[in-house]
Coordinates of N, CA, C and O in Angstrom, one line a residue:
X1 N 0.9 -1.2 0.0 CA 0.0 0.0 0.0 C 0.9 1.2 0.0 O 1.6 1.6 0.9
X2 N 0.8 1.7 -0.9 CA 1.6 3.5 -1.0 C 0.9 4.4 0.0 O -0.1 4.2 0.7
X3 N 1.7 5.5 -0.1 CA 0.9 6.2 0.7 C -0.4 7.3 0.3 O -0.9 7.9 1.2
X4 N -0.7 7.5 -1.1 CA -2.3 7.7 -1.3 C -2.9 7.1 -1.3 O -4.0 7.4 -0.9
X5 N -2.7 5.8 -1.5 CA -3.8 4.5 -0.8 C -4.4 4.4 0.8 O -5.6 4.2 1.3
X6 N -3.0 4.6 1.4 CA -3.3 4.9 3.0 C -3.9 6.0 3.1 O -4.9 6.1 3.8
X7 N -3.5 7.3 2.4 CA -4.3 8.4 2.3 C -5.7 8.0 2.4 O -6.3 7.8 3.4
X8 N -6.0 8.0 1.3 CA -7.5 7.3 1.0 C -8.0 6.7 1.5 O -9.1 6.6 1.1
X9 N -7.8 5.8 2.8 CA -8.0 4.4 3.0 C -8.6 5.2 4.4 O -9.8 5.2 4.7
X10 N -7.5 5.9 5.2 CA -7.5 6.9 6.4 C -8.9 7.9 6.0 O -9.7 8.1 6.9
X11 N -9.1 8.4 5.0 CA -9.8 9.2 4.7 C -11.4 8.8 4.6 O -12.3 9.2 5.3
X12 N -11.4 7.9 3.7 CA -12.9 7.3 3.7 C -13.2 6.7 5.5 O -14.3 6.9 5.9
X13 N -12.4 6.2 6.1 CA -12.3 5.9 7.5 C -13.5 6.7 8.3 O -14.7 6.5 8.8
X14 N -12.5 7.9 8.2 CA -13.0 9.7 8.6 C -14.2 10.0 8.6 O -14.9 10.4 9.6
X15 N -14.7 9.7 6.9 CA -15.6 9.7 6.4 C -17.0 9.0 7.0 O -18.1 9.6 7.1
X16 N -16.8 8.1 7.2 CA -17.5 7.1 8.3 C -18.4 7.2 9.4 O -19.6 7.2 9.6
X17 N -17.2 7.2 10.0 CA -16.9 7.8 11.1 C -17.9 9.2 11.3 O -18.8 9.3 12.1
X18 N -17.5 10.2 10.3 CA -18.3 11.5 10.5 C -19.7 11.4 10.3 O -20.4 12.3 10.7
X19 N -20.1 10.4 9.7 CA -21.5 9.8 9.1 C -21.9 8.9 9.8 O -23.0 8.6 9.5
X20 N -21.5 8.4 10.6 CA -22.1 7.4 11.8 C -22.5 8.1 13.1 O -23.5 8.2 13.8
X21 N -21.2 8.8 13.1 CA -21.4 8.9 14.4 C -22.6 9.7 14.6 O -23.5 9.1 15.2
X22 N -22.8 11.1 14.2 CA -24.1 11.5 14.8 C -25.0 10.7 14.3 O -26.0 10.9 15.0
X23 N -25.3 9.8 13.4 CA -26.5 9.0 12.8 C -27.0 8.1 14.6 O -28.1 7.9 15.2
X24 N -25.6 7.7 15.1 CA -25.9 6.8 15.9 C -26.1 7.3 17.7 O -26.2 6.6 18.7
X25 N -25.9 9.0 17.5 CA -26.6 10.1 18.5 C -27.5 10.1 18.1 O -28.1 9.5 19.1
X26 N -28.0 10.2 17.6 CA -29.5 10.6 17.1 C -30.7 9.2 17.4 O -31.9 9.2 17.8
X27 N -30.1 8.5 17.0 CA -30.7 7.1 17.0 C -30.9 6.6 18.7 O -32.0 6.1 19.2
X28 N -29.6 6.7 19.3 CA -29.3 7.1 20.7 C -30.4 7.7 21.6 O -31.1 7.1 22.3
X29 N -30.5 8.9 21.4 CA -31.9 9.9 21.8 C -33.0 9.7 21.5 O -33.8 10.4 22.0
X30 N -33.5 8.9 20.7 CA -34.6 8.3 20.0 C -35.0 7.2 20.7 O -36.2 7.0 21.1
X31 N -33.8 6.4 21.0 CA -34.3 5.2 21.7 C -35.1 5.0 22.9 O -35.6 4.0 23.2
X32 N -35.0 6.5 23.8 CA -35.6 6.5 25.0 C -37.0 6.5 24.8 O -37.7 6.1 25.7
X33 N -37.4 6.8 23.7 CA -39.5 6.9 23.5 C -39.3 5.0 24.0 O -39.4 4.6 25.1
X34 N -39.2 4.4 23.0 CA -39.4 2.7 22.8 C -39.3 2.2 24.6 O -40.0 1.5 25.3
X35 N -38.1 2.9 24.9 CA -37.1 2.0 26.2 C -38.2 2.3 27.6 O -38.3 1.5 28.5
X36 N -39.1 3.7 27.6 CA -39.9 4.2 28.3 C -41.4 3.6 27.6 O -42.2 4.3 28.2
X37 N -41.7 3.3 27.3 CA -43.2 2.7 26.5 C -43.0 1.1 27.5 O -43.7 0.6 28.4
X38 N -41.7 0.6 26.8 CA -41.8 -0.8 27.3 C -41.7 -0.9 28.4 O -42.1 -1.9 29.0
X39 N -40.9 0.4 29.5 CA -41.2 -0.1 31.1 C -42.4 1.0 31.7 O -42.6 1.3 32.8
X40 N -42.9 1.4 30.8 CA -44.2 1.7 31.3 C -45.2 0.6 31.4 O -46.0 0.4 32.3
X41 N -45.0 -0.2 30.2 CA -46.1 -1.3 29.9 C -45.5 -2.6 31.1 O -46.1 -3.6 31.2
X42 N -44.2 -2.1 32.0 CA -44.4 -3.4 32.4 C -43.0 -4.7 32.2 O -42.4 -5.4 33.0
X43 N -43.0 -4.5 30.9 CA -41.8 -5.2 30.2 C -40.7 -5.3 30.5 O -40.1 -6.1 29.9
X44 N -40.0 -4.5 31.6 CA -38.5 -3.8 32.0 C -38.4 -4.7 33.1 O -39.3 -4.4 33.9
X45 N -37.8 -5.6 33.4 CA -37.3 -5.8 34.8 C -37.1 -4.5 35.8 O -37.0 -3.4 35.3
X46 N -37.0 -4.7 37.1 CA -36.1 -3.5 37.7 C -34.5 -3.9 37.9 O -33.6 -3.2 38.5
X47 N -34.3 -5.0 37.4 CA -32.5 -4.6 37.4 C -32.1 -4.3 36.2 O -31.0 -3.8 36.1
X48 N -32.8 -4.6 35.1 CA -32.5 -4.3 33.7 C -33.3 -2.3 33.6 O -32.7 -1.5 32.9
X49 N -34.4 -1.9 34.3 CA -34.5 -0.9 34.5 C -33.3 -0.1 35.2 O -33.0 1.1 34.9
X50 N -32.7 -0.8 36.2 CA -31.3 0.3 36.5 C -30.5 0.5 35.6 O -29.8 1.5 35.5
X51 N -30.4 -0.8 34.7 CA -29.1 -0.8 34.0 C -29.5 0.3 32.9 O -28.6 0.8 32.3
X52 N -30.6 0.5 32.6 CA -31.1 1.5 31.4 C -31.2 2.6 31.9 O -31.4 3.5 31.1
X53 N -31.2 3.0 33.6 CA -31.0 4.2 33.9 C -29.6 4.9 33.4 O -29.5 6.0 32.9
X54 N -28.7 4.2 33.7 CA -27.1 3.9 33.9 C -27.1 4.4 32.4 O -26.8 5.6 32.1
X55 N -27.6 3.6 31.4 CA -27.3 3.9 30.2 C -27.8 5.1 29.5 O -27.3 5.6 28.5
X56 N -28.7 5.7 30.1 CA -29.7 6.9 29.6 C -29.2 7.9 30.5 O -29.6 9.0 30.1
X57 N -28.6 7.9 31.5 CA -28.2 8.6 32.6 C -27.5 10.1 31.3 O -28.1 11.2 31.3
X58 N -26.6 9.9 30.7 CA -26.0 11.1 29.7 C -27.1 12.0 29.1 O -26.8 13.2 29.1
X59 N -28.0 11.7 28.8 CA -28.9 12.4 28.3 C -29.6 13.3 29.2 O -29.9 14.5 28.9
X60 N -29.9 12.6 30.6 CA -30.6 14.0 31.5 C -30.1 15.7 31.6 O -30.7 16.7 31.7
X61 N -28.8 15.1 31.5 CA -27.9 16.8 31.5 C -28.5 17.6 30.6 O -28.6 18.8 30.7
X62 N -29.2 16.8 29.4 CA -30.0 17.6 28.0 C -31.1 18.2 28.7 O -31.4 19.3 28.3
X63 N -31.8 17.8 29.8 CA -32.9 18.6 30.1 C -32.8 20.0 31.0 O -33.7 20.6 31.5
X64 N -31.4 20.2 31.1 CA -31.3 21.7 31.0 C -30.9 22.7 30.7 O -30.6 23.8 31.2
X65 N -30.9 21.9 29.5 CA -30.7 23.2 28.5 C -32.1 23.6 28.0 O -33.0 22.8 27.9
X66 N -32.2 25.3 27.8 CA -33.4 25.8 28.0 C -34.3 25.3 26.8 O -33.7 25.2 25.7
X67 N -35.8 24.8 26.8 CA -36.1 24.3 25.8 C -36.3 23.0 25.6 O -37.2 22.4 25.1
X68 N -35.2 22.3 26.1 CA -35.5 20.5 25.5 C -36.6 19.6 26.6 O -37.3 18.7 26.3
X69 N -36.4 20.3 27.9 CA -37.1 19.4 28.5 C -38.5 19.2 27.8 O -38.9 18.3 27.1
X70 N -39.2 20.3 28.0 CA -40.4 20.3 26.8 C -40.3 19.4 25.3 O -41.3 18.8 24.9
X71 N -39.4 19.4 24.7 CA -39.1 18.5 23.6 C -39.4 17.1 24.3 O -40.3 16.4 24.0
X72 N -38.5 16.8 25.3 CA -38.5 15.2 25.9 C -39.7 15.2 26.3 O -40.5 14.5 25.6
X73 N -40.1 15.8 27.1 CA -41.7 15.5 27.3 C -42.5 14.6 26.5 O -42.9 13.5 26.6
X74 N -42.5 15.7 25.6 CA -43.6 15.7 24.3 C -43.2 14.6 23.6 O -44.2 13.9 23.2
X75 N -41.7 14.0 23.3 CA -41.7 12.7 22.5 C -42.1 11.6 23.3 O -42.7 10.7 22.7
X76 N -41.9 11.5 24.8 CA -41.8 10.6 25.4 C -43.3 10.2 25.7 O -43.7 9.0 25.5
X77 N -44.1 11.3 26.3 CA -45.3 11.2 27.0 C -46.4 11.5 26.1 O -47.5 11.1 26.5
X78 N -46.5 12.1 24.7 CA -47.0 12.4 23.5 C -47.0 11.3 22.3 O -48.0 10.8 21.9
X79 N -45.4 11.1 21.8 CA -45.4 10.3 21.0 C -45.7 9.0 21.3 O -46.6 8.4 20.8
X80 N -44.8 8.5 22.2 CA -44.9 7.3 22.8 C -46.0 6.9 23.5 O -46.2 5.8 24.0
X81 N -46.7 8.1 23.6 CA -48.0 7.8 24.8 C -47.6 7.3 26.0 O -48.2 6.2 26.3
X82 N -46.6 7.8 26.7 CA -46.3 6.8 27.9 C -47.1 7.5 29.4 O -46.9 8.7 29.8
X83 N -48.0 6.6 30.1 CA -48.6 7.1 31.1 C -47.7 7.6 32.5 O -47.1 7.0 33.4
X84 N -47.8 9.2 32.0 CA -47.2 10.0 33.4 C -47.9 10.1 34.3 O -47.4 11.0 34.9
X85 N -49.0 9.7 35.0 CA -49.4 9.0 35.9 C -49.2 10.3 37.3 O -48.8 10.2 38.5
X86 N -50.1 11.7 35.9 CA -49.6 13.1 36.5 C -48.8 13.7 36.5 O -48.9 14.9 36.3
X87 N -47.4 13.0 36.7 CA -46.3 13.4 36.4 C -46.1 13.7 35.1 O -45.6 12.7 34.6
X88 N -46.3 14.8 34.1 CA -45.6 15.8 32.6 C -43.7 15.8 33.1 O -43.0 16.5 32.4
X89 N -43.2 15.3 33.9 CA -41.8 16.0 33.9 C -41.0 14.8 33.9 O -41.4 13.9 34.6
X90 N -39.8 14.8 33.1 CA -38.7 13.8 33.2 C -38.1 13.7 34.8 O -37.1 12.9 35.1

């Protein structure tokens, strides 16, 4: 392999990479509607429920930034229909 091949090789890499990764943020933050439906319904163990706290735990810091909590709400308790049970707030 020369080195515009490695060039190239490194480059489409990059490429990747720059195209994945936010695909798989995004997909990331999405997944909490599904992950909250199914332990609303029941479906979640409570040790597999901690372990999804643990895993979703990065995302809360999102709810204060001005604006998103209202977003989270609305996908969670709107889209998902998940029964807040009074509680509107993450």
């Amino acid at each position: 392999m020369n080195k515009d091949e490695h060039r190239g090789s490194r480059r489409r890499k990059l490429k990747w990479i720059a195209v994945c990764a936010p695909c798989f943020l995004v997909l990331y933050g999405l997944s909490i509607g599904p992950v909250a439906k199914l332990e609303d319904n029941g479906m979640i163990s409570e040790r597999t429920s901690d372990v999804l706290g643990f895993l979703y735990a990065p995302l809360k810091p999102l709810t204060t930034i001005p604006g998103m909590r209202p977003i989270f709400n609305w996908y969670i308790f709107h889209v998902w229909n998940v029964d807040t049970m009074g509680d509107n707030t993450l």
